[in-house]
Structure formats: structure tokens, C-alpha cells
Short mmCIF file of C-alpha atoms in Angstrom, two decimals:
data_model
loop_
_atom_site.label_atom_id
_atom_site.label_comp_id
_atom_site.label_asym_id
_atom_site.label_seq_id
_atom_site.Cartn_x
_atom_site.Cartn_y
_atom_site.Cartn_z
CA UNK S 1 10.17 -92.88 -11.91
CA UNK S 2 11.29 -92.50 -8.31
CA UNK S 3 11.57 -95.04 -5.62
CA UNK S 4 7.79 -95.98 -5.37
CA UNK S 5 6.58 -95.45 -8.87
CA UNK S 6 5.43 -98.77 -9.62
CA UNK S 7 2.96 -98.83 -6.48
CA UNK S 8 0.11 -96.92 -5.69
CA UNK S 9 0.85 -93.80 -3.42
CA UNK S 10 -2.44 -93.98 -1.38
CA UNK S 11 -1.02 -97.14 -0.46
CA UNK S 12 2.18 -96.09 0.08
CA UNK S 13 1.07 -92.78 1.66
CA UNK S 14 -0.98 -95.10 3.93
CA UNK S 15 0.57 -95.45 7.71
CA UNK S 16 2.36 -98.72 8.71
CA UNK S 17 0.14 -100.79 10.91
CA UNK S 18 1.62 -99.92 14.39
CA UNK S 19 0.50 -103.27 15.47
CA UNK S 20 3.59 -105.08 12.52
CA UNK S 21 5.67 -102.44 14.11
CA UNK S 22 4.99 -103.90 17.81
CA UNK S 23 5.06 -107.77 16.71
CA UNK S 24 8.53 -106.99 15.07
CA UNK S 25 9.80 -105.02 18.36
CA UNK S 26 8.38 -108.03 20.23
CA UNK S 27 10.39 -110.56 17.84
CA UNK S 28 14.11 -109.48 19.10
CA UNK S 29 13.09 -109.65 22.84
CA UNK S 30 13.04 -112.24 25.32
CA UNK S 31 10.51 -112.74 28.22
CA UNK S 32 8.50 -109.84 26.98
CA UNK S 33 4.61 -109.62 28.34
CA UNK S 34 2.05 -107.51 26.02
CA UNK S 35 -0.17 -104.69 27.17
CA UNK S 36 -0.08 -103.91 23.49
CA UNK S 37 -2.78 -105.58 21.45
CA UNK S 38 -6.25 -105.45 21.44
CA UNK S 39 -7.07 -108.69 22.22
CA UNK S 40 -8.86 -110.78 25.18
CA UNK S 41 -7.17 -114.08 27.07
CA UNK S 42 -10.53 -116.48 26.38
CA UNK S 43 -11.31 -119.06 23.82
CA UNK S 44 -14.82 -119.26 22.68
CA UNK S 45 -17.47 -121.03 24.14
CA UNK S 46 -16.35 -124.73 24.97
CA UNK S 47 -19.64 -125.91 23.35
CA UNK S 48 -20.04 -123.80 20.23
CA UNK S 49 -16.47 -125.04 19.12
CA UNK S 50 -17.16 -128.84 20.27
CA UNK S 51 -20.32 -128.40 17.41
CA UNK S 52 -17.54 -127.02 14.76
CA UNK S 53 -15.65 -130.16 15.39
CA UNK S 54 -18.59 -132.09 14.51
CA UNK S 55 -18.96 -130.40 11.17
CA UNK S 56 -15.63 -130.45 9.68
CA UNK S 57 -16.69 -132.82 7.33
CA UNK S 58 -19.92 -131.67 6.02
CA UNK S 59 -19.17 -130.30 2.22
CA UNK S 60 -20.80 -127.14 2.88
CA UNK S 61 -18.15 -125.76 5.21
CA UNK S 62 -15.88 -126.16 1.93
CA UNK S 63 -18.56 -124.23 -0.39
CA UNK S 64 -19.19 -120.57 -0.82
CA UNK S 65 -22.12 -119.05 1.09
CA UNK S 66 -24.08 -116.75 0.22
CA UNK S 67 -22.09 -113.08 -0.08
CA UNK S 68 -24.14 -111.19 3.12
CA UNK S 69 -23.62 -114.24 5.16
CA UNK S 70 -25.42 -117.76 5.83
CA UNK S 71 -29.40 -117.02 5.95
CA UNK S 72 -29.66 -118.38 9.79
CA UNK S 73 -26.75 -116.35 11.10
CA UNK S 74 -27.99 -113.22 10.17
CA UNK S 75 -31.75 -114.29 11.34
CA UNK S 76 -29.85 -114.88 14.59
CA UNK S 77 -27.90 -111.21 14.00
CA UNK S 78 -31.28 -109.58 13.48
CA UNK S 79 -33.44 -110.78 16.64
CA UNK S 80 -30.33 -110.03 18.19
CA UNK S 81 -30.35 -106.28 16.74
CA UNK S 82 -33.67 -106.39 17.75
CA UNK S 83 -33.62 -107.69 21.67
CA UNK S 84 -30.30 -106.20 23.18
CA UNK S 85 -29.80 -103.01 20.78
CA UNK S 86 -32.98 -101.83 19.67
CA UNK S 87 -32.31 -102.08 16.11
CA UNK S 88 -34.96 -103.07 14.31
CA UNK S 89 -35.20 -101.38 10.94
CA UNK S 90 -31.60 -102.46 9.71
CA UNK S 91 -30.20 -105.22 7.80
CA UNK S 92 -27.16 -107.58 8.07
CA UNK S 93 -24.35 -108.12 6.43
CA UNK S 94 -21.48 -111.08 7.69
CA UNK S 95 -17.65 -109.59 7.27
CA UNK S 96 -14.15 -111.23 7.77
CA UNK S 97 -14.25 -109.15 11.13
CA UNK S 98 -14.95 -105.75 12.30
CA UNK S 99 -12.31 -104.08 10.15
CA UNK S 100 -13.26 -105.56 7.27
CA UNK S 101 -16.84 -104.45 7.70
CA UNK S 102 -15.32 -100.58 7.90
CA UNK S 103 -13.59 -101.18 4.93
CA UNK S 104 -17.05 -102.13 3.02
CA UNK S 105 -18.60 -99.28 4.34
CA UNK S 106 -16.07 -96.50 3.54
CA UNK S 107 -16.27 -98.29 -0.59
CA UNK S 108 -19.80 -98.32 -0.36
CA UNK S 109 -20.00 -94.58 1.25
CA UNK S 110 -16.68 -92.68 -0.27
CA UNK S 111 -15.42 -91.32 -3.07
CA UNK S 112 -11.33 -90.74 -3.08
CA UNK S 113 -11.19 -86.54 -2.26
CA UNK S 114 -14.30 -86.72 0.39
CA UNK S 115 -13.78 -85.09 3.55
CA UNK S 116 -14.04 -87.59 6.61
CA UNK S 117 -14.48 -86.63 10.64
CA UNK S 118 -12.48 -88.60 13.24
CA UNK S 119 -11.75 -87.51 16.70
CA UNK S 120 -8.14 -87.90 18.18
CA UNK S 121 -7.46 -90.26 20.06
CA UNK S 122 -8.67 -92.03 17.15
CA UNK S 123 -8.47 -96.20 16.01
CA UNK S 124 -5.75 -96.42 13.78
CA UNK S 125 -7.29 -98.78 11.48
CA UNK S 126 -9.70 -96.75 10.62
CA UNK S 127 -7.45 -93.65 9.84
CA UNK S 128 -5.28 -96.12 7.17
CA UNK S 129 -8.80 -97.67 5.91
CA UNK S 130 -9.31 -93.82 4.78
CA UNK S 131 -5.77 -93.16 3.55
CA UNK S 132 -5.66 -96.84 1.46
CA UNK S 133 -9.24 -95.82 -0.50
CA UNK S 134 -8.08 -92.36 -1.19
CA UNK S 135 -9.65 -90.52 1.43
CA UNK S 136 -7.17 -88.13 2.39
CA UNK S 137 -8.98 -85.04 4.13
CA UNK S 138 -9.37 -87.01 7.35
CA UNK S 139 -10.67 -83.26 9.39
CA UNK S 140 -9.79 -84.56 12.93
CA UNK S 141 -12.04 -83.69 15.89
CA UNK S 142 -10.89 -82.42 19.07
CA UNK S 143 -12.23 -84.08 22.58
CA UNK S 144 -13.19 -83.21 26.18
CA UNK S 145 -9.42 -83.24 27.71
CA UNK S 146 -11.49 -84.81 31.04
CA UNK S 147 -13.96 -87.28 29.24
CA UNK S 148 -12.42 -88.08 26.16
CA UNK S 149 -15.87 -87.55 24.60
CA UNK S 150 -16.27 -86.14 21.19
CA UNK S 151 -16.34 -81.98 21.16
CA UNK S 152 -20.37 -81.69 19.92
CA UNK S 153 -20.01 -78.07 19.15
CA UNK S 154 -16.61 -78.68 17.15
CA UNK S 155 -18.66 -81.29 15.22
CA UNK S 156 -21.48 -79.11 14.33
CA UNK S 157 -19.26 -76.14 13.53
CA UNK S 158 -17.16 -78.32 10.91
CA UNK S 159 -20.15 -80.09 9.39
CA UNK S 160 -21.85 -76.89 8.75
CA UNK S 161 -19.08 -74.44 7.36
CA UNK S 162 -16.98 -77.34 5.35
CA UNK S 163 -17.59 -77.48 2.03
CA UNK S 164 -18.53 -79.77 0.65
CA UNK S 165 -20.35 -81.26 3.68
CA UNK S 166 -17.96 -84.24 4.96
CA UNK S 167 -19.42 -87.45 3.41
CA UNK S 168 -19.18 -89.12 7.09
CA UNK S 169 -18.30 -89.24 11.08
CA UNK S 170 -16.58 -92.33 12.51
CA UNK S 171 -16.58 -93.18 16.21
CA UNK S 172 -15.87 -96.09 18.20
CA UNK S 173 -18.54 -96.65 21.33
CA UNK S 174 -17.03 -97.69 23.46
CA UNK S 175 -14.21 -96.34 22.49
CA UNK S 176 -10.55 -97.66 21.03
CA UNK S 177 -8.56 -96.55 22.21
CA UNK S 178 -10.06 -94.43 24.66
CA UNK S 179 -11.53 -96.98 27.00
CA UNK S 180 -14.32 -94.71 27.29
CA UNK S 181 -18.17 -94.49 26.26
CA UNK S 182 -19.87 -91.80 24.03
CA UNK S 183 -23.06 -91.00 26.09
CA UNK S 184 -26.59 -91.51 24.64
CA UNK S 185 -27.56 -88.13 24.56
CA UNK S 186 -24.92 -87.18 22.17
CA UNK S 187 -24.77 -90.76 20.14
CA UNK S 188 -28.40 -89.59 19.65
CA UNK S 189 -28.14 -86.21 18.57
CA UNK S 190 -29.20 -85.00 15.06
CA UNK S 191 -25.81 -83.10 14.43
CA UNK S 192 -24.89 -85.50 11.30
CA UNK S 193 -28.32 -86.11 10.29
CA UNK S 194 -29.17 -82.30 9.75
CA UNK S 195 -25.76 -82.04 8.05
CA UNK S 196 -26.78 -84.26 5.37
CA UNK S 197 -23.67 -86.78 6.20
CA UNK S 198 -23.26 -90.76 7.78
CA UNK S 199 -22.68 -91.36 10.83
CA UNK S 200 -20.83 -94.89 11.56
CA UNK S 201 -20.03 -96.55 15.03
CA UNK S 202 -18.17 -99.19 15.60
CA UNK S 203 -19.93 -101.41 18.75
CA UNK S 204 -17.03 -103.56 18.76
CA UNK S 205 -17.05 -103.74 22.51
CA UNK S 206 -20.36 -103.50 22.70
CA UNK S 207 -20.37 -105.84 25.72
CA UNK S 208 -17.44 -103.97 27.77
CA UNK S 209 -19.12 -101.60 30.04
CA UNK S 210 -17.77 -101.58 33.64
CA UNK S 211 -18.98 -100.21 36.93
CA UNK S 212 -22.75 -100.60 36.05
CA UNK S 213 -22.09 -98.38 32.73
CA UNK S 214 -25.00 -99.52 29.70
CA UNK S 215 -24.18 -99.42 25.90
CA UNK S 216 -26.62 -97.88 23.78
CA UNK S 217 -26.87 -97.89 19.89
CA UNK S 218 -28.99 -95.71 17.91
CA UNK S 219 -30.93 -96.50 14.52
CA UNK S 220 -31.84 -94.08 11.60
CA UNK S 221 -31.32 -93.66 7.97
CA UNK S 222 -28.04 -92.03 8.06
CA UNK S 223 -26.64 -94.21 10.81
CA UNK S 224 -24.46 -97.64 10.20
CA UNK S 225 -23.59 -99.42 13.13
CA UNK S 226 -20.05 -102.13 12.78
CA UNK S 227 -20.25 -105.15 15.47
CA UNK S 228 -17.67 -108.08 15.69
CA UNK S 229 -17.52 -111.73 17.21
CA UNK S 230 -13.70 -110.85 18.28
CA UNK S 231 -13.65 -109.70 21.27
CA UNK S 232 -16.91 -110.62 22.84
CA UNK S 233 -16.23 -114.58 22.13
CA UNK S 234 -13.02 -114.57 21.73
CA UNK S 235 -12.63 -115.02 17.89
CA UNK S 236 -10.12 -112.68 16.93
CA UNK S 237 -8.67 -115.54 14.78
CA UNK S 238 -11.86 -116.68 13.11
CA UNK S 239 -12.74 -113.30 11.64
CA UNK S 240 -16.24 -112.16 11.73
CA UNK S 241 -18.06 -109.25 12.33
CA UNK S 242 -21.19 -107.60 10.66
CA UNK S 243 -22.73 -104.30 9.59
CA UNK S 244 -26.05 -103.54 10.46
CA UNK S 245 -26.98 -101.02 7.68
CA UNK S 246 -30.68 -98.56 6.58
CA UNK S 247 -32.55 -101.26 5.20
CA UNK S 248 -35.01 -97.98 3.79
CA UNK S 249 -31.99 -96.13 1.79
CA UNK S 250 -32.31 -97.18 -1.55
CA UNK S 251 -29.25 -98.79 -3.14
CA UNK S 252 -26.77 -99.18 0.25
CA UNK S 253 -26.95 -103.12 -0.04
CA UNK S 254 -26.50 -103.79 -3.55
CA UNK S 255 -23.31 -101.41 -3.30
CA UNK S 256 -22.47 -103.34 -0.07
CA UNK S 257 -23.01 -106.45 -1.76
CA UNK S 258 -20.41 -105.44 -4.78
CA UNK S 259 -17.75 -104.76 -1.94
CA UNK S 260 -18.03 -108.09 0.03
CA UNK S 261 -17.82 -110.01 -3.71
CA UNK S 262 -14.75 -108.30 -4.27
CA UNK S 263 -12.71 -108.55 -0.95
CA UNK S 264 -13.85 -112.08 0.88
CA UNK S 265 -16.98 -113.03 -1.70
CA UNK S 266 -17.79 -114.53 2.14
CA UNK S 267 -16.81 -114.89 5.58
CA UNK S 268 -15.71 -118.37 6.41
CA UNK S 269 -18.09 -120.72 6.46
CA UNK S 270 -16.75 -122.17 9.46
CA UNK S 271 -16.24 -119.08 11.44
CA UNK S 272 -20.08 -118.09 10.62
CA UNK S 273 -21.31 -121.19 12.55
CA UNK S 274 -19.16 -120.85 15.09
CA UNK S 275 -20.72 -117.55 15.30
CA UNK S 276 -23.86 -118.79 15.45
CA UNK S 277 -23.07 -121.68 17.86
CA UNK S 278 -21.23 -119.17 20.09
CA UNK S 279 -24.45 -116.93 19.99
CA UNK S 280 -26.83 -119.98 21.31
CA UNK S 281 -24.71 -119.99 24.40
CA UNK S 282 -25.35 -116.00 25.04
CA UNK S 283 -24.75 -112.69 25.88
CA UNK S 284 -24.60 -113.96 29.69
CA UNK S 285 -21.37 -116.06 28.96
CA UNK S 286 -19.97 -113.32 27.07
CA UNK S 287 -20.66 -110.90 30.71
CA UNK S 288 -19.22 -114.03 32.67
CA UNK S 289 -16.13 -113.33 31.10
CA UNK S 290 -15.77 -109.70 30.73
CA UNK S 291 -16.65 -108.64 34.21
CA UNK S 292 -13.27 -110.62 35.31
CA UNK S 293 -11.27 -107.90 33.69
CA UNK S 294 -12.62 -105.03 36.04
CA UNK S 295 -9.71 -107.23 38.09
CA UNK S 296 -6.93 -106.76 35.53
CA UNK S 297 -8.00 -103.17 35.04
CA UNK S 298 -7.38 -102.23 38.94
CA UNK S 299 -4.02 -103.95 38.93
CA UNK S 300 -2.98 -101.64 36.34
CA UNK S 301 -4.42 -98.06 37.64
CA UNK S 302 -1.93 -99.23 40.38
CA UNK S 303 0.80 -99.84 38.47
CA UNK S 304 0.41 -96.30 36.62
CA UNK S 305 -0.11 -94.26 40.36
CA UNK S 306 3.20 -92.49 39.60
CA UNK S 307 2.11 -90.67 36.98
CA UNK S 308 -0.74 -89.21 38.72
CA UNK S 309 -4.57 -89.96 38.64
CA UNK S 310 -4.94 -87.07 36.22
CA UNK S 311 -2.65 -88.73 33.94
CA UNK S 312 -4.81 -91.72 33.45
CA UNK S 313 -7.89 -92.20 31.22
CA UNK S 314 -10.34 -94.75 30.02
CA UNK S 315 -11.48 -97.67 31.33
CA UNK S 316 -15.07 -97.03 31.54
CA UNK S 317 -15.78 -99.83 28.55
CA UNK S 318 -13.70 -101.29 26.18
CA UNK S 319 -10.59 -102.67 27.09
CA UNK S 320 -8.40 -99.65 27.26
CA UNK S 321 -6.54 -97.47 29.35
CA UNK S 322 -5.02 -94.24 28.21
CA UNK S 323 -2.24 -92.56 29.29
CA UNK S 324 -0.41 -89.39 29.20
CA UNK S 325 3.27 -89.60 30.00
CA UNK S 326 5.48 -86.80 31.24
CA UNK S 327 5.62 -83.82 29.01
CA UNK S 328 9.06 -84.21 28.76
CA UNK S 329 8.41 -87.73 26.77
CA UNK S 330 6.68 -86.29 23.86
CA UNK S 331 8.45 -89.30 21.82
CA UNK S 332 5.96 -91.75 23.27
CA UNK S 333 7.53 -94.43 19.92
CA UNK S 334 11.03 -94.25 22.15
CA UNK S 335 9.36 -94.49 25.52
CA UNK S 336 7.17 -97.93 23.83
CA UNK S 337 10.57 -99.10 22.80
CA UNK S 338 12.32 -98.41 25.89
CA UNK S 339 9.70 -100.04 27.96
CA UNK S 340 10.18 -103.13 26.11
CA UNK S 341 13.73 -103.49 25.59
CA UNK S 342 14.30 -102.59 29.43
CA UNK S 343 11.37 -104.04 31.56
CA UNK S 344 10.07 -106.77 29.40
CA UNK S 345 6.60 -105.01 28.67
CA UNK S 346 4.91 -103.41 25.47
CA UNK S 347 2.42 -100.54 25.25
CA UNK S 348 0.99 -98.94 22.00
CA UNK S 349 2.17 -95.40 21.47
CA UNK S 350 -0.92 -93.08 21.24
CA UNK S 351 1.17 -91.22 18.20
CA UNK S 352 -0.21 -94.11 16.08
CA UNK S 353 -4.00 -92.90 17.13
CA UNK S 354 -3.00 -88.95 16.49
CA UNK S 355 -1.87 -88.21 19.70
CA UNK S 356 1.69 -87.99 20.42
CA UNK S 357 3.26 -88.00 24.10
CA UNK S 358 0.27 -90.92 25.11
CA UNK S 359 0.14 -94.49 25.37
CA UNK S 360 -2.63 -97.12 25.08
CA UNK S 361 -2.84 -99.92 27.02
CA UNK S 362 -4.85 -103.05 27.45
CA UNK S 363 -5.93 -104.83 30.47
CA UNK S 364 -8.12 -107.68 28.63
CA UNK S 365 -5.29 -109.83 26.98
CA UNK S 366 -3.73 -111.28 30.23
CA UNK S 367 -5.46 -113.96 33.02
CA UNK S 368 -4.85 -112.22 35.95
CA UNK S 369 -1.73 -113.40 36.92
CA UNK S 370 0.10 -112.47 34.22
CA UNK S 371 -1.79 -109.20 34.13
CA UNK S 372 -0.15 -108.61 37.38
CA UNK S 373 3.42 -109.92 36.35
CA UNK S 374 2.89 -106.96 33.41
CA UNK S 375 2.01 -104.43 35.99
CA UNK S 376 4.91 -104.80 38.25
CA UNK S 377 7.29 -104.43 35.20
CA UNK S 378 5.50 -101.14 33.97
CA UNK S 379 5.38 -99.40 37.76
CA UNK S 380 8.89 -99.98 37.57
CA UNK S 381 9.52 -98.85 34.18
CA UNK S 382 7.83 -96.09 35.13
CA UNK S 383 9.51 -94.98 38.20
CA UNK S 384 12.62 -95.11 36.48
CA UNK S 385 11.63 -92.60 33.63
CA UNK S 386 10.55 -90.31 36.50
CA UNK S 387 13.59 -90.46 38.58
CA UNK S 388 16.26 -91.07 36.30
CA UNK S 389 15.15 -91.02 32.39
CA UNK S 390 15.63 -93.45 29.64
CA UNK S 391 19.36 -92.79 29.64
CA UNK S 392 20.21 -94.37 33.24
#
């Protein structure tokens, strides 16, 4: 039967999260600082989790909500839609997170054997979500080497002469981990809709945009747009994001709705009105915060000056910088690993987002000071892999 014939191969065919691979590098070591995860250094709003306190008790927190999320939370989601994204033809649906949201979609949209379109560098979640639900043709996209946004006439090229016409195209706006934006005129194109196939962005970081930079989401009948509470107001650990979905295709939300009974039946209670609290307090909190990073982003284009400005990527929105090392580091897994075992600091390798020899890292987990403690480790890291190597 072999060693892995009582599981399922697209599981086990699935990658290993590279983020348990970093948290178990990060175990053995001591004094290490992160530039590795995702994540941002603020708690939520002060008075949306003072009102949570207040309803601990209340027997509905306990309960089951409705499966699409509680009816005033997604009233809230849809004037939102409405006001700052110009959405105003879609329904809502409350997930356990961003990623769980993707997860809905791609049962709701895919059949195992469909063809798929990513673009490399690409989020790795998404790439396993395909390989765990049996989508296995994942046809990945090339970019501009400069802008790191999608190739348009690759795109149109593969839609039209693959056969069958791949079921959808996933991008992340702005982008993870890319740290840069996918601009309107392209977002808006009609490349997928003429193609007959979905288009999905994720607007996870929908609020990142530096140096005067605007996000822009587009609307249509073939287009589902992923948002998330995570990073915005700092509730990576309460889990809740939300798909706003065609409300005129017939059929999308009852197949939603059989995917969200199956995984979560619903988010947490709690974590909804937190949501919701955190939402009276505003998108102008939310740009209090995030404009402090533009600080810990500058500290680290300093730090990675040795490798040369052409080296260096990103940073235009999300919370991402990407890097190419030195040819001769192709093994950008050992250079992670060296990083952290030598100079205290951890990086993602960009082999876990399709691109080998590159390295993602993040400027928005840190307060400033600690951002800074990161950045003088990795300047000296690497100077030391340019003058001497990994074996000095």
C-alpha cells in the first residue's frame, strides 16, 4: 500500500505550509527577531475590544449565527462595499479569515482537474488551497521583472489557446508577497471576462498603499473580491474576513452557503462583533496606524543597500518587500536558515511563492525599534554572504 496509502494524496501532494516550517526553525533559536510573517505589531481598536468585554456574557456569543454572518455585520460590510470600494451590486459572506474565504470560493468555483492562473511570485496559501481541493494544473503566469505586475498579454494568450478555458485567475492587490499594486487599468480589463473564466482578488491589504498610492477594486459578474479584518485591525487571531460575491449569478450563494456549513457553519460570534465594533471606529484609525510603517519600511531598504537598489522590490502597498539575492544563492531555504541560525533574524524564502533564489520580507510586524534592531542584524548578515559566504 506504500507509505501514504491510507491518506489522501492531494493532501499529501499538497506543499508544507512554509510558515510551520519557519515557527519550527524559530523554536531551536534564541534571541531571534521575525521579518518572516505576515503580520502587523497593533491590537485592535482599544474601544471595539472594551465593548467585547462587555458582552462576554450575553448567550448569543455562545450560539450559532447565521451561516453568511450576523445580519448587522454584513449591513455594515455592504455600505462599506458601497462608500470606500465602489461595490455595490455584490453580496457578503463572513469567513474564519481571508484564507478561509479563498478556500470557499475555489469549492464553490472548482472542480478537481480545472486549470487555474497564478502569477509567480505568488501567495503560497493560495497555491496549497488549489493542490488540497484537487486542483492540480496551477498554469503559472509570468510578471514584469521591473513592476512585478501581472504579464496582460501572457494572460490573454493562455486564456484563449488553453483548453478547456481555465475555470479562474487569482491575484492579490496589493500584492503578497510582492509588496506591490496591480494598476486599475489592468484590474479593469475584460481579459477574463471575454475568456469566459473568474477572476478573484484578494484586497487583503486593501488599506496598505504608501507614498500617496490609491487601491481600487472592480465589480462585475465574473469578479469575486476576498477582504479580511487581519491586518487592517489587527485581528489576525480572531479570524474574519469576507467575500463579496455577483449577487446577479444565479446559484453562487447557495453553493457558497453549502461550503461555509461544512468548514466553520460560522465565524465566531465574538470575532464578528468585534468586527463590527472595530468598523464603528473607522477606516481613519486603520490609516493612523498603517502610515507608521512607511518608517519601518525605510529602515529596511537601508539595511538591504548591499545588494543593490535593483535587487529590491515591493513596497508600494502591502506589507512586503521582495528581494533577489546573489545569483550565486539560488538555495534561498539555506540562505533563510543561515540568516537565522547566524544573525538572529528570519525571512521567508520566495521558493515557497514559486520563485527560487528570492526572499520576502515584512516591515509591518515590528514597532519601530525593534524593526530597526532586525535591520541591523540582516545588513550584517548580508555583508557577510557578499564578502565571505555562508561557510565563514
Amino acid at each position: 500500500m506504500g507509505s501514504f496509502g491510507m491518506l489522501a494524496r492531494r493532501a499529501v501532494l499538497t506543499e508544507t505550509p512554509v510558515m510551520v516550517q519557519i515557527q519550527e526553525l524559530v523554536r531551536g533559536l534564541n534571541d531571534c527577531v521575525s521579518l518572516a510573517q505576515g503580520v502587523v505589531y497593533w491590537q485592535p481598536p482599544a474601544q471595539a475590544l472594551e465593548k467585547v468585554k462587555e458582552i462576554i456574557w450575553e448567550p448569543s456569543v455562545s450560539r450559532y449565527g447565521a451561516d453568511e454572518g450576523l445580519p448587522e455585520l454584513r449591513e455594515a460590510l455592504k455600505q462599506k462595499l458601497g462608500r470606500e470600494n465602489n461595490l455595490h451590486k455584490s453580496s457578503v459572506m463572513v469567513t474564519s479569515g481571508a484564507n478561509q474565504a479563498f478556500v470557499n470560493v475555489v469549492l464553490a468555483l472548482c472542480d478537481a482537474g480545472d486549470s487555474v492562473v497564478m502569477f509567480a511570485p505568488y501567495y503560497f496559501n493560495a497555491y496549497m488551497s488549489f493542490q488540497m481541493t484537487g486542483v492540480t494544473d496551477i498554469l503559472v503566469g509570468s510578471v514584469d521583472a521591473k513592476t512585478l505586475q501581472p504579464d496582460a498579454d501572457w494572460l490573454e494568450s493562455t486564456l484563449k489557446n488553453t483548453v478547456p478555458t481555465p475555470k479562474l485567475v487569482t491575484v492579490v492587490n496589493p500584492g503578497n508577497p510582492s509588496g506591490t499594486y496591480i494598476p486599475e487599468s489592468l484590474l479593469k480589463s475584460d481579459i477574463c471576462k471575454e475568456a469566459g473564466c473568474w477572476l478573484i482578488v484578494d484586497n487583503t491589504y486593501e488599506y496598505f498603499m504608501y507614498d500617496d498610492r490609491k487601491h481600487v477594486c472592480v465589480e462585475a459578474n465574473h469578479v469575486v473580491n476576498i477582504f479580511s479584518f487581519s491586518k487592517a485591525y489587527g485581528m489576525m487571531g480572531w479570524r474574519v474576513g469576507y467575500i463579496a460575491y455577483p449577487s446577479e449569478v444565479d446559484g453562487l450563494a447557495a453553493q457558497l452557503l453549502k461550503v461555509q456549513d461544512n468548514i466553520p457553519i460560522c465565524a465566531s460570534i465574538i470575532s464578528q462583533r468585534l468586527a463590527l465594533y472595530s468598523m464603528e471606529v473607522g477606516p481613519e484609525w486603520v490609516a493612523d496606524q498603517v502610515k507608521n510603517l512607511v518608517k519601518n519600511r525605510d529602515v529596511l531598504l537601508e539595511a538591504l543597500s548591499p545588494l543593490g537598489e535593483e535587487a529590491v522590490k515591493g513596497g508600494e502597498g502591502a506589507l512586503y518587500l521582495w528581494v533577489k539575492l546573489p545569483d550565486k544563492y539560488a538555495d534561498d531555504v539555506k540562505v533563510v536558515h543561515w540568516l537565522a541560525k547566524r544573525h538572529g533574524v528570519v525571512l521567508i524564502p520566495g521558493s515557497s511563492c514559486g520563485c527560487p533564489g528570492f526572499v520576502r520580507i515584512s516591515f509591518g510586524g515590528l514597532i519601530e525599534k525593534d524593526t530597526i534592531t532586525a535591520a541591523k542584524r540582516l545588513r550584517k548578515g548580508l555583508e557577510e554572504l557578499l564578502d565571505s559566504g555562508m561557510d565563514s
